[in-house]
Short mmCIF file of N, CA and C in Angstrom, two decimals:
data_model
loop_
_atom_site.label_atom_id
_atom_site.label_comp_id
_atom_site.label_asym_id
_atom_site.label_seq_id
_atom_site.Cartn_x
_atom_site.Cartn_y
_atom_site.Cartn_z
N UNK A 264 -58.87 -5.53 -6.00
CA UNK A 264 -58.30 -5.57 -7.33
C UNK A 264 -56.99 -6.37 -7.27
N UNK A 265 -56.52 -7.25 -8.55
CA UNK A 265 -55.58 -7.85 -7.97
C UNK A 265 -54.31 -7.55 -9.10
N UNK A 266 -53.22 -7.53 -8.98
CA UNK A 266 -52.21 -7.13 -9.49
C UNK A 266 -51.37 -8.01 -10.28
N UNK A 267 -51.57 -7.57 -12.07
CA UNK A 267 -50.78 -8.77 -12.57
C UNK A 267 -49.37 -8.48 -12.61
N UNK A 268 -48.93 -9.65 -12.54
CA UNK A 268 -47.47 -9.65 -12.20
C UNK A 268 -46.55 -10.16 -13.58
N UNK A 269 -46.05 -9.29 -13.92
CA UNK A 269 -45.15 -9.73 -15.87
C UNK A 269 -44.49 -11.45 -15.63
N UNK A 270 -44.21 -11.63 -16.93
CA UNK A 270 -43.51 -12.90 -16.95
C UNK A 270 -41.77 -13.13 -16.85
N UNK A 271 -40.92 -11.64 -15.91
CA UNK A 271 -39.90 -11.55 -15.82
C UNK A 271 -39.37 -12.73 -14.57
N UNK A 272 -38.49 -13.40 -15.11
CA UNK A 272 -37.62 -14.51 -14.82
C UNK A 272 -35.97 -13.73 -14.59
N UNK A 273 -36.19 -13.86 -13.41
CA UNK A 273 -34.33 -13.45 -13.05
C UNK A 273 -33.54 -15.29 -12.54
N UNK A 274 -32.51 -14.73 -12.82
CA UNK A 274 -31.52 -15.95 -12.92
C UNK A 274 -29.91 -15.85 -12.48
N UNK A 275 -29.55 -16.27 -11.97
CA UNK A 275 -28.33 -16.43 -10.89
C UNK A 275 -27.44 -17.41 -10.87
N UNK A 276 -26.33 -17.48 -10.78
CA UNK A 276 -25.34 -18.26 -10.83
C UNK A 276 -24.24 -18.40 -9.94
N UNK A 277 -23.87 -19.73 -9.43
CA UNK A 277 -22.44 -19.60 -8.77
C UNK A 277 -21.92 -21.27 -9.18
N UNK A 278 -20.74 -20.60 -9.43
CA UNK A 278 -19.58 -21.53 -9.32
C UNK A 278 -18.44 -22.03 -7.84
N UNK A 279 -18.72 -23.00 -7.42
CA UNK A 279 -17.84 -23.25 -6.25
C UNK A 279 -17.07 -24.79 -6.77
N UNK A 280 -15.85 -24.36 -6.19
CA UNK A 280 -14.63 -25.50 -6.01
C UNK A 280 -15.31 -26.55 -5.28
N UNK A 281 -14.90 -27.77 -5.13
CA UNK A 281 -15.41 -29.03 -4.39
C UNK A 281 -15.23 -28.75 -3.13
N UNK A 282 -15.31 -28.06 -2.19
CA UNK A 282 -15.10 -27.82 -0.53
C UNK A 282 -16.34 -27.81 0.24
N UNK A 283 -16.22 -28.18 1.19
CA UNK A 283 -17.49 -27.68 2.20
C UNK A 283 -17.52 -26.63 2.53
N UNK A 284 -16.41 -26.00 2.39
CA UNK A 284 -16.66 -24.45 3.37
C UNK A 284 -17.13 -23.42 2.36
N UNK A 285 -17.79 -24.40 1.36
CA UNK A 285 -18.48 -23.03 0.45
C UNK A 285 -19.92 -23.35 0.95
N UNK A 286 -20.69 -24.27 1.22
CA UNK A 286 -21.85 -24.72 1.52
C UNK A 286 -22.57 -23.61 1.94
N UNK A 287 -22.08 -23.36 3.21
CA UNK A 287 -22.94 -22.16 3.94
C UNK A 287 -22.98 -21.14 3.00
N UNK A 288 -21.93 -20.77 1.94
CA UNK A 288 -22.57 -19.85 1.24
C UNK A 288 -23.26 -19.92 0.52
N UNK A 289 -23.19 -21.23 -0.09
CA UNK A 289 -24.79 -21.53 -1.17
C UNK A 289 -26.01 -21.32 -0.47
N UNK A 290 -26.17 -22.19 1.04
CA UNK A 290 -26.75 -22.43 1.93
C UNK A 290 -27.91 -20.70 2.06
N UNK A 291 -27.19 -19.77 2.26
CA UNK A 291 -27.38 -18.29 2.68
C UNK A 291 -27.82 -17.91 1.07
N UNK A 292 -27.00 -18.09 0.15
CA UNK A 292 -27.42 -17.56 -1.00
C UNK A 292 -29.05 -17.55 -1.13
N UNK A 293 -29.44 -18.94 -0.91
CA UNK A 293 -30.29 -20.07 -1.64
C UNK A 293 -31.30 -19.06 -0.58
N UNK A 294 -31.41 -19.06 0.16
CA UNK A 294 -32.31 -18.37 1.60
C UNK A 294 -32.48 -17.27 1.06
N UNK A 295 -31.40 -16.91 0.68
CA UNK A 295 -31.66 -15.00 0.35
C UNK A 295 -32.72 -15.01 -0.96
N UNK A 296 -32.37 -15.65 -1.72
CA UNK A 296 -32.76 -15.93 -3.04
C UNK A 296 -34.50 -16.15 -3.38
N UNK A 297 -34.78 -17.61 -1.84
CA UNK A 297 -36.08 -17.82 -1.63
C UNK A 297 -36.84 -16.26 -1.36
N UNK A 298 -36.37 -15.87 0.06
CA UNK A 298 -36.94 -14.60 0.28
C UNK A 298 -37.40 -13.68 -0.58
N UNK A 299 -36.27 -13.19 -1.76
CA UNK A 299 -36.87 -12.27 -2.46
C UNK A 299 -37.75 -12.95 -3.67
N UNK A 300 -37.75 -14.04 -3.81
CA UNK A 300 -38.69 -14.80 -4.91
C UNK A 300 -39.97 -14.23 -4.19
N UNK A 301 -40.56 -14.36 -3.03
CA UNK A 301 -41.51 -14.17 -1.98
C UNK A 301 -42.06 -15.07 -1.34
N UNK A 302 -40.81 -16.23 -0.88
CA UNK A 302 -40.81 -17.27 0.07
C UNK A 302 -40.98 -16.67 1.74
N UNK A 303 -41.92 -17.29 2.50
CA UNK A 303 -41.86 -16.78 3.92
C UNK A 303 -40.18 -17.48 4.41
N UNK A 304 -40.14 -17.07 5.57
CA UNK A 304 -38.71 -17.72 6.43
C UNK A 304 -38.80 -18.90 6.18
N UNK A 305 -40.00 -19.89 6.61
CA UNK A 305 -39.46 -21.23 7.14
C UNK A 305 -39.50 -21.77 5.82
N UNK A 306 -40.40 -21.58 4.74
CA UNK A 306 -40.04 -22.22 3.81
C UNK A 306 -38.24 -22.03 3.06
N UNK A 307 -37.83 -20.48 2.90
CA UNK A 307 -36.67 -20.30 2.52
C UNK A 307 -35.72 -21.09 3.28
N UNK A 308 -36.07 -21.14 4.48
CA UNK A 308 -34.96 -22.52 5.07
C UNK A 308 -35.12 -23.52 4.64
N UNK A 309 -36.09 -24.19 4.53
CA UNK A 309 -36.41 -25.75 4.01
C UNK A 309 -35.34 -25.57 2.16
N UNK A 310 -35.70 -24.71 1.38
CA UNK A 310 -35.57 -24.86 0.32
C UNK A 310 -33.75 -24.68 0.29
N UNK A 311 -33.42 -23.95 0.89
CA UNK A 311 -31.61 -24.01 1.82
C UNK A 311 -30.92 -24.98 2.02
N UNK A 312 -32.39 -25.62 3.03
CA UNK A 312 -31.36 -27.04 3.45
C UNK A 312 -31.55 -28.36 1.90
N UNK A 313 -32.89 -28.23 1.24
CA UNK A 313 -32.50 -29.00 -0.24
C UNK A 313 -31.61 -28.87 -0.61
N UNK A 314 -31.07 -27.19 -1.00
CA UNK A 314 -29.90 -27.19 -1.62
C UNK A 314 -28.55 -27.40 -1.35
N UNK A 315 -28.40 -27.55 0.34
CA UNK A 315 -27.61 -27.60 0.93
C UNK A 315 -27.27 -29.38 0.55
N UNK A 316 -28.00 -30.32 0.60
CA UNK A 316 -27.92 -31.32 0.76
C UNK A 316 -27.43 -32.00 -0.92
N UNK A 317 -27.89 -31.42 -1.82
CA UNK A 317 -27.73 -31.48 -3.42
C UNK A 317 -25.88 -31.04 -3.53
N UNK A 318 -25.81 -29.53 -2.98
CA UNK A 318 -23.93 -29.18 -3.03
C UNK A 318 -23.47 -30.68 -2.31
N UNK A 319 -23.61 -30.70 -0.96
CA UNK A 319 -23.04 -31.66 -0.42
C UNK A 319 -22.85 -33.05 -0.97
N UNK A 320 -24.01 -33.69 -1.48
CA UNK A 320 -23.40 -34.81 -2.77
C UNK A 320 -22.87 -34.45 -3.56
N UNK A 321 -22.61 -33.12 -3.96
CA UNK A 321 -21.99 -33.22 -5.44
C UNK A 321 -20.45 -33.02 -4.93
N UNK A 322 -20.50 -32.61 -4.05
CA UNK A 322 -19.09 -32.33 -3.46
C UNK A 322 -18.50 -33.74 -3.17
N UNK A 323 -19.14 -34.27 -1.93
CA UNK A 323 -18.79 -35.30 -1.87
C UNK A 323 -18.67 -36.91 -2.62
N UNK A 324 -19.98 -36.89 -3.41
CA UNK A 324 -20.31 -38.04 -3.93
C UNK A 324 -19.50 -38.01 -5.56
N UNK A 325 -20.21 -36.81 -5.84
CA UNK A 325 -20.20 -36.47 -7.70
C UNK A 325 -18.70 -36.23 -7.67
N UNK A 326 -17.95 -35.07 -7.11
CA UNK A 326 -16.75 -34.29 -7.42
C UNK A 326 -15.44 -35.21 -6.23
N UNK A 327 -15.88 -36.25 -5.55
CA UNK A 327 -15.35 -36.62 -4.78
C UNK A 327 -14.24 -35.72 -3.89
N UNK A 328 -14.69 -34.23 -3.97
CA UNK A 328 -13.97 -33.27 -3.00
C UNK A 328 -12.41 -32.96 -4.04
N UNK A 329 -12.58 -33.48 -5.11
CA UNK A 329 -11.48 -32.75 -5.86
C UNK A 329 -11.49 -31.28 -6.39
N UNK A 330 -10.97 -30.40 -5.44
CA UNK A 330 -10.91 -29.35 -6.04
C UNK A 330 -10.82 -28.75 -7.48
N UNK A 331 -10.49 -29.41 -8.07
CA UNK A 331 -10.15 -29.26 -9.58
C UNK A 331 -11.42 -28.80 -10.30
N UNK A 332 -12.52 -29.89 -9.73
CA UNK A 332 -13.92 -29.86 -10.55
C UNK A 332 -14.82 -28.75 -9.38
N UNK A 333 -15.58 -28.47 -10.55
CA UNK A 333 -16.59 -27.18 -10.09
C UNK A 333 -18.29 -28.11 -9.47
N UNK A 334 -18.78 -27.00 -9.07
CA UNK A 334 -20.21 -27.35 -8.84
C UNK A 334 -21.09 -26.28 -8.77
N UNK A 335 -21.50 -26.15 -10.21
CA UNK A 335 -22.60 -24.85 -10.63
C UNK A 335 -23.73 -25.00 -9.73
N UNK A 336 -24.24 -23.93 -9.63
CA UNK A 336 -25.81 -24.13 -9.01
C UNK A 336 -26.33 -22.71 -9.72
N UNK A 337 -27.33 -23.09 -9.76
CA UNK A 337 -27.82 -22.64 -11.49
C UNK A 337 -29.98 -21.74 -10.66
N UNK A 338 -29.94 -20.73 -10.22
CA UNK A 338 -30.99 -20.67 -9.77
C UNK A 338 -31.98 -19.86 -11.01
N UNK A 339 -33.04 -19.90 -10.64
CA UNK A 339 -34.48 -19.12 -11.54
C UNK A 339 -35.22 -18.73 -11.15
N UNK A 340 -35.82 -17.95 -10.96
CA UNK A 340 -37.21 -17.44 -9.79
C UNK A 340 -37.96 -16.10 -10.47
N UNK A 341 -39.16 -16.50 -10.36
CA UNK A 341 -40.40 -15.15 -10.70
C UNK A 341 -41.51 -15.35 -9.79
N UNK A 342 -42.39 -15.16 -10.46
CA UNK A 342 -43.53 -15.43 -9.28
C UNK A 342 -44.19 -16.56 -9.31
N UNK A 343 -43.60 -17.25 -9.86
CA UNK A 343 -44.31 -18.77 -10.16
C UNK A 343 -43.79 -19.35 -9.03
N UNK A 344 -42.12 -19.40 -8.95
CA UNK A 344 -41.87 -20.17 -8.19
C UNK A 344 -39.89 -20.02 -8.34
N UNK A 345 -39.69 -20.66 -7.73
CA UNK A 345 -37.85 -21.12 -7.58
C UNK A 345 -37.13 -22.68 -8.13
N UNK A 346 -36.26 -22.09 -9.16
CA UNK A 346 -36.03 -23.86 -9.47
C UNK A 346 -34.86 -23.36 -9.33
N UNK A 347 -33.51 -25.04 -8.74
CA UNK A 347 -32.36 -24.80 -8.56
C UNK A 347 -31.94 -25.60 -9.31
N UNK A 348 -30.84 -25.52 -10.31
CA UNK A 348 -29.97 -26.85 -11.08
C UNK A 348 -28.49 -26.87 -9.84
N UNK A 349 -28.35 -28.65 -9.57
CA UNK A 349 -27.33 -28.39 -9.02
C UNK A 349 -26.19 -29.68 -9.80
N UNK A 350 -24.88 -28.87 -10.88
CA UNK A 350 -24.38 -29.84 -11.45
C UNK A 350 -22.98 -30.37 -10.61
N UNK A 351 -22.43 -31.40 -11.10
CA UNK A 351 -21.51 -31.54 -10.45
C UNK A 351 -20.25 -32.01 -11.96
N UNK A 352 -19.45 -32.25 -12.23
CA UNK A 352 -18.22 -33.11 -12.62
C UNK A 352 -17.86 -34.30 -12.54
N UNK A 353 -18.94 -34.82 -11.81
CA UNK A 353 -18.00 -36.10 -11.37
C UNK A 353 -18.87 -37.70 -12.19
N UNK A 354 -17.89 -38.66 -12.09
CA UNK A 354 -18.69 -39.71 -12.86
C UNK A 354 -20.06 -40.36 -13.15
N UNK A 355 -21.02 -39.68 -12.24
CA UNK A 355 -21.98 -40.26 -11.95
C UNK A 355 -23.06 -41.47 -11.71
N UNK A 356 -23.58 -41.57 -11.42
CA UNK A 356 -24.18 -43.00 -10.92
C UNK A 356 -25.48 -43.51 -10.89
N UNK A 357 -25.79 -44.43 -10.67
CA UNK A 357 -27.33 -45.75 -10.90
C UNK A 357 -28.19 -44.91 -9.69
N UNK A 358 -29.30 -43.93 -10.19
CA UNK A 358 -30.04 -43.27 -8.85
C UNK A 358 -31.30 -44.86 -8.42
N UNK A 359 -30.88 -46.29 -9.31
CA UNK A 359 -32.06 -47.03 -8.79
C UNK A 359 -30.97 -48.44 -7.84
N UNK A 360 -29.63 -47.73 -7.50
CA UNK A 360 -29.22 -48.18 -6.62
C UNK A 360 -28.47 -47.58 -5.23
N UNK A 361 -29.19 -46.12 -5.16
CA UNK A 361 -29.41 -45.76 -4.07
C UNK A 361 -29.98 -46.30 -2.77
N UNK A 362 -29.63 -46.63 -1.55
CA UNK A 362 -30.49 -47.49 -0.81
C UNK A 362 -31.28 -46.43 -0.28
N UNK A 363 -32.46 -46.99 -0.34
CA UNK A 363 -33.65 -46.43 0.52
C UNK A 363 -33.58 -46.10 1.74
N UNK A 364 -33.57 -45.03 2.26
CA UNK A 364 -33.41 -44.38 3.96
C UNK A 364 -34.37 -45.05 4.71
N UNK A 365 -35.40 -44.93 4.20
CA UNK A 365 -36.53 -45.78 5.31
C UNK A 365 -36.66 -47.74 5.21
N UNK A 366 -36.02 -48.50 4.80
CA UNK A 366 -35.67 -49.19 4.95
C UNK A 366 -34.75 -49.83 6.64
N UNK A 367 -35.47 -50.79 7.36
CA UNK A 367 -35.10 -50.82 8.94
C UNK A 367 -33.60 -51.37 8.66
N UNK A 368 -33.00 -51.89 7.78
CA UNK A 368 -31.40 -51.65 7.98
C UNK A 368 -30.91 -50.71 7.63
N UNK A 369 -31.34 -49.91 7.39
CA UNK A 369 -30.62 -47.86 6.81
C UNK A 369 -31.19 -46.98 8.10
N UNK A 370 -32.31 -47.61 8.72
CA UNK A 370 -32.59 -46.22 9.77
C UNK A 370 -31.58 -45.71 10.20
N UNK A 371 -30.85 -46.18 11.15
CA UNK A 371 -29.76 -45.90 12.15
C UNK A 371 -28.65 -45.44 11.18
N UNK A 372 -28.57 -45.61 9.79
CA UNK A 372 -27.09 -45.20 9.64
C UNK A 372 -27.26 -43.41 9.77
N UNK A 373 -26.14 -42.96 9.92
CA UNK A 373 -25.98 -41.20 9.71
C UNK A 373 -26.26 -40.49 8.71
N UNK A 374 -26.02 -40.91 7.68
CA UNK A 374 -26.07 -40.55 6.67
C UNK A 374 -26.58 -41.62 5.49
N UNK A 375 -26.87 -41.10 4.01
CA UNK A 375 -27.87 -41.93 2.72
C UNK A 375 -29.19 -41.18 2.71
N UNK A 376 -29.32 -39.63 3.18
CA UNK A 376 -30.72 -39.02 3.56
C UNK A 376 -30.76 -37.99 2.34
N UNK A 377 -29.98 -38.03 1.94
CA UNK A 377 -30.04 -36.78 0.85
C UNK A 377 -30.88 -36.14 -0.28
N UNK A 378 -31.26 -37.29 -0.77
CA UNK A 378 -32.05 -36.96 -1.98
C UNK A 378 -33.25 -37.01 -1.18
N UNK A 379 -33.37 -37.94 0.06
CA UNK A 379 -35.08 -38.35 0.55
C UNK A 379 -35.37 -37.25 1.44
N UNK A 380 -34.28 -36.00 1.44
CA UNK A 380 -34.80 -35.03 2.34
C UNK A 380 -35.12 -33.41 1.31
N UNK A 381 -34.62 -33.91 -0.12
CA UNK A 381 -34.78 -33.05 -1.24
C UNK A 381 -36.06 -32.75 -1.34
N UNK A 382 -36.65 -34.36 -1.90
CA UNK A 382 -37.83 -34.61 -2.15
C UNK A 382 -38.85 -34.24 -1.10
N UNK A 383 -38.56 -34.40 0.03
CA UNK A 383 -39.87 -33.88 1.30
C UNK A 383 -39.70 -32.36 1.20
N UNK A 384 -38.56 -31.76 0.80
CA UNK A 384 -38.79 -29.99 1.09
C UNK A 384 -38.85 -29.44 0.14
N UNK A 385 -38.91 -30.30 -1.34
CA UNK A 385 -39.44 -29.65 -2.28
C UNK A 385 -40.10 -30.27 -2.98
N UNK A 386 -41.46 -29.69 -4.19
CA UNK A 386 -41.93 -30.13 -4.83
C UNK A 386 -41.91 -30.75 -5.63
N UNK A 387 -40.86 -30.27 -6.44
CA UNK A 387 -40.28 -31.35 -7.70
C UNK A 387 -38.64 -31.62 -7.57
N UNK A 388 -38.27 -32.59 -7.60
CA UNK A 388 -37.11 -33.09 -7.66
C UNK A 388 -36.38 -34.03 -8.79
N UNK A 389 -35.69 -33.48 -9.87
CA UNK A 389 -35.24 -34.61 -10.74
C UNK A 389 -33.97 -34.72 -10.93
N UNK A 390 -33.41 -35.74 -10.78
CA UNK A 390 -31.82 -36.40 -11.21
C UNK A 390 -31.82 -37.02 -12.57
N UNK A 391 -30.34 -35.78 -12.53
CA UNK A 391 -30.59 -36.64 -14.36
C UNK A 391 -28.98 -37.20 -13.78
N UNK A 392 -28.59 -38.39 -14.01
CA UNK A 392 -26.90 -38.66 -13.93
C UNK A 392 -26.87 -39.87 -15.25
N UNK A 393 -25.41 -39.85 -15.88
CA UNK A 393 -24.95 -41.35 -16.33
C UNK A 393 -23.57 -41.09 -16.22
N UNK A 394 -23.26 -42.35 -16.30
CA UNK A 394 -21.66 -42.70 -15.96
C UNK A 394 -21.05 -41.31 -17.00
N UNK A 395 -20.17 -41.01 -16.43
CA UNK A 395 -18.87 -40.18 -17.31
C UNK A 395 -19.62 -38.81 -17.43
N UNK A 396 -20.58 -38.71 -17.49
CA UNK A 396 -21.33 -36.93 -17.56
C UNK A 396 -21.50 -36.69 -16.27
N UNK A 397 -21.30 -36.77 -15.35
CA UNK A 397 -21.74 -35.87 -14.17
C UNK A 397 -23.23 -36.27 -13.64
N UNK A 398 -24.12 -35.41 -12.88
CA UNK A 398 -24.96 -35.05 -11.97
C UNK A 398 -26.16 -33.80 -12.22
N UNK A 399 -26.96 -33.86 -12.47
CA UNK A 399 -27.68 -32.30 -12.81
C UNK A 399 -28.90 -32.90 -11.83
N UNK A 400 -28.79 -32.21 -10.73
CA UNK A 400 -30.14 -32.17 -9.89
C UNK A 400 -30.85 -30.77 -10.00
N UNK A 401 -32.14 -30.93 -10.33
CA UNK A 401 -33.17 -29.91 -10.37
C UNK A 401 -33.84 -30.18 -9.24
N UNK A 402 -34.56 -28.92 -8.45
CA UNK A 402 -35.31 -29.08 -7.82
C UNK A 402 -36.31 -28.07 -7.55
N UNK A 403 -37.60 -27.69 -7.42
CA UNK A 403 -38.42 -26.55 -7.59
C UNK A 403 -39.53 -26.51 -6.83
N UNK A 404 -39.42 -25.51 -6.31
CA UNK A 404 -40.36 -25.40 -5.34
C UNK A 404 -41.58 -23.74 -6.15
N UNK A 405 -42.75 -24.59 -5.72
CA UNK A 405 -43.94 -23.17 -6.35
C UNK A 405 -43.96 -22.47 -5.41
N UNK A 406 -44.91 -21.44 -5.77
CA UNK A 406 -44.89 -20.09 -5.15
C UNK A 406 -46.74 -20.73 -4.77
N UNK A 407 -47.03 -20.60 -3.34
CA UNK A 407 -48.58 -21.39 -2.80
C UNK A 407 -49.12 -19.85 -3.34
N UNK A 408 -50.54 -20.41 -4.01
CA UNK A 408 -51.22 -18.76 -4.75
C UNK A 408 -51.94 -18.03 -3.23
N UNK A 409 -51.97 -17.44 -2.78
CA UNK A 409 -52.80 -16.62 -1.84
C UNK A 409 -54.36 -16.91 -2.05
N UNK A 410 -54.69 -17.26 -0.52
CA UNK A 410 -56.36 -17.33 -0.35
C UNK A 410 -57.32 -16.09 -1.33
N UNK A 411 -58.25 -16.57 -2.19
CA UNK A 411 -58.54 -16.12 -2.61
C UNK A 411 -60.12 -14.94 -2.22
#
């Protein structure tokens, strides 16, 4: 027999200053968050390090590390699945002049992996940015239905 599950949507919020040393707590939030949605471990990590990588541009890229400006992260989860909004403050920018990571003059650099490591650990990924509004990255990962 199988058990229907209501259409209750819980929803979560944090506000952090432009710093890195809040990361790990989004980082942990975001994990905790997967888990009780009813993410196994390794996926709740994967969906961690998306979000981890979304704060980290907005910190760095969007909010250019000015404390002043915030960076919401905006979560949702039922049994469908987990979506994260991650906004930032800062001027925002051309996502079709991002350089491509897999491109053989970008391999080697350290960093430019961000969004292309969003997109591999989660299902849906969308950037909304224009100049002078900020950054709103969504990203959502489903809930895989159980063998039937």
């Amino acid at each position: 027999m199988r058990q229907e599950r209501g259409p209750e949507t819980y929803s979560i919020s944090l506000s952090i200053a432009s710093g890195f040393e809040f990361v790990e707590l989004v980082e942990r939030v975001t994990a905790t968050l997967a888990r009780l949605a009813g993410f196994d471990e390794e996926t709740a990590m994967w969906i961690s390090m998306a979000v981890r990588e979304a704060v980290i541009n907005a910190i760095k890229h969007g909010n250019k590390e000015d404390r002043q400006k915030r960076v919401e992260i905006q979560y949702a989860f039922n049994h469908e699945g987990l979506s994260i909004r991650v906004l930032d403050q800062g001027s925002g920018f051309d996502l079709s002049q991002v350089p491509n990571p897999l491109d053989p003059e970008n391999l080697l650099k350290p960093t430019g992996r961000g969004i292309f490591y969003m997109k591999a650990f989660m299902d849906e990924v969308d950037i909304w940015s224009s100049p002078g509004r900020g950054t709103v990255v969504r990203l959502r990962k489903k809930m895989r239905s159980e063998s039937p």
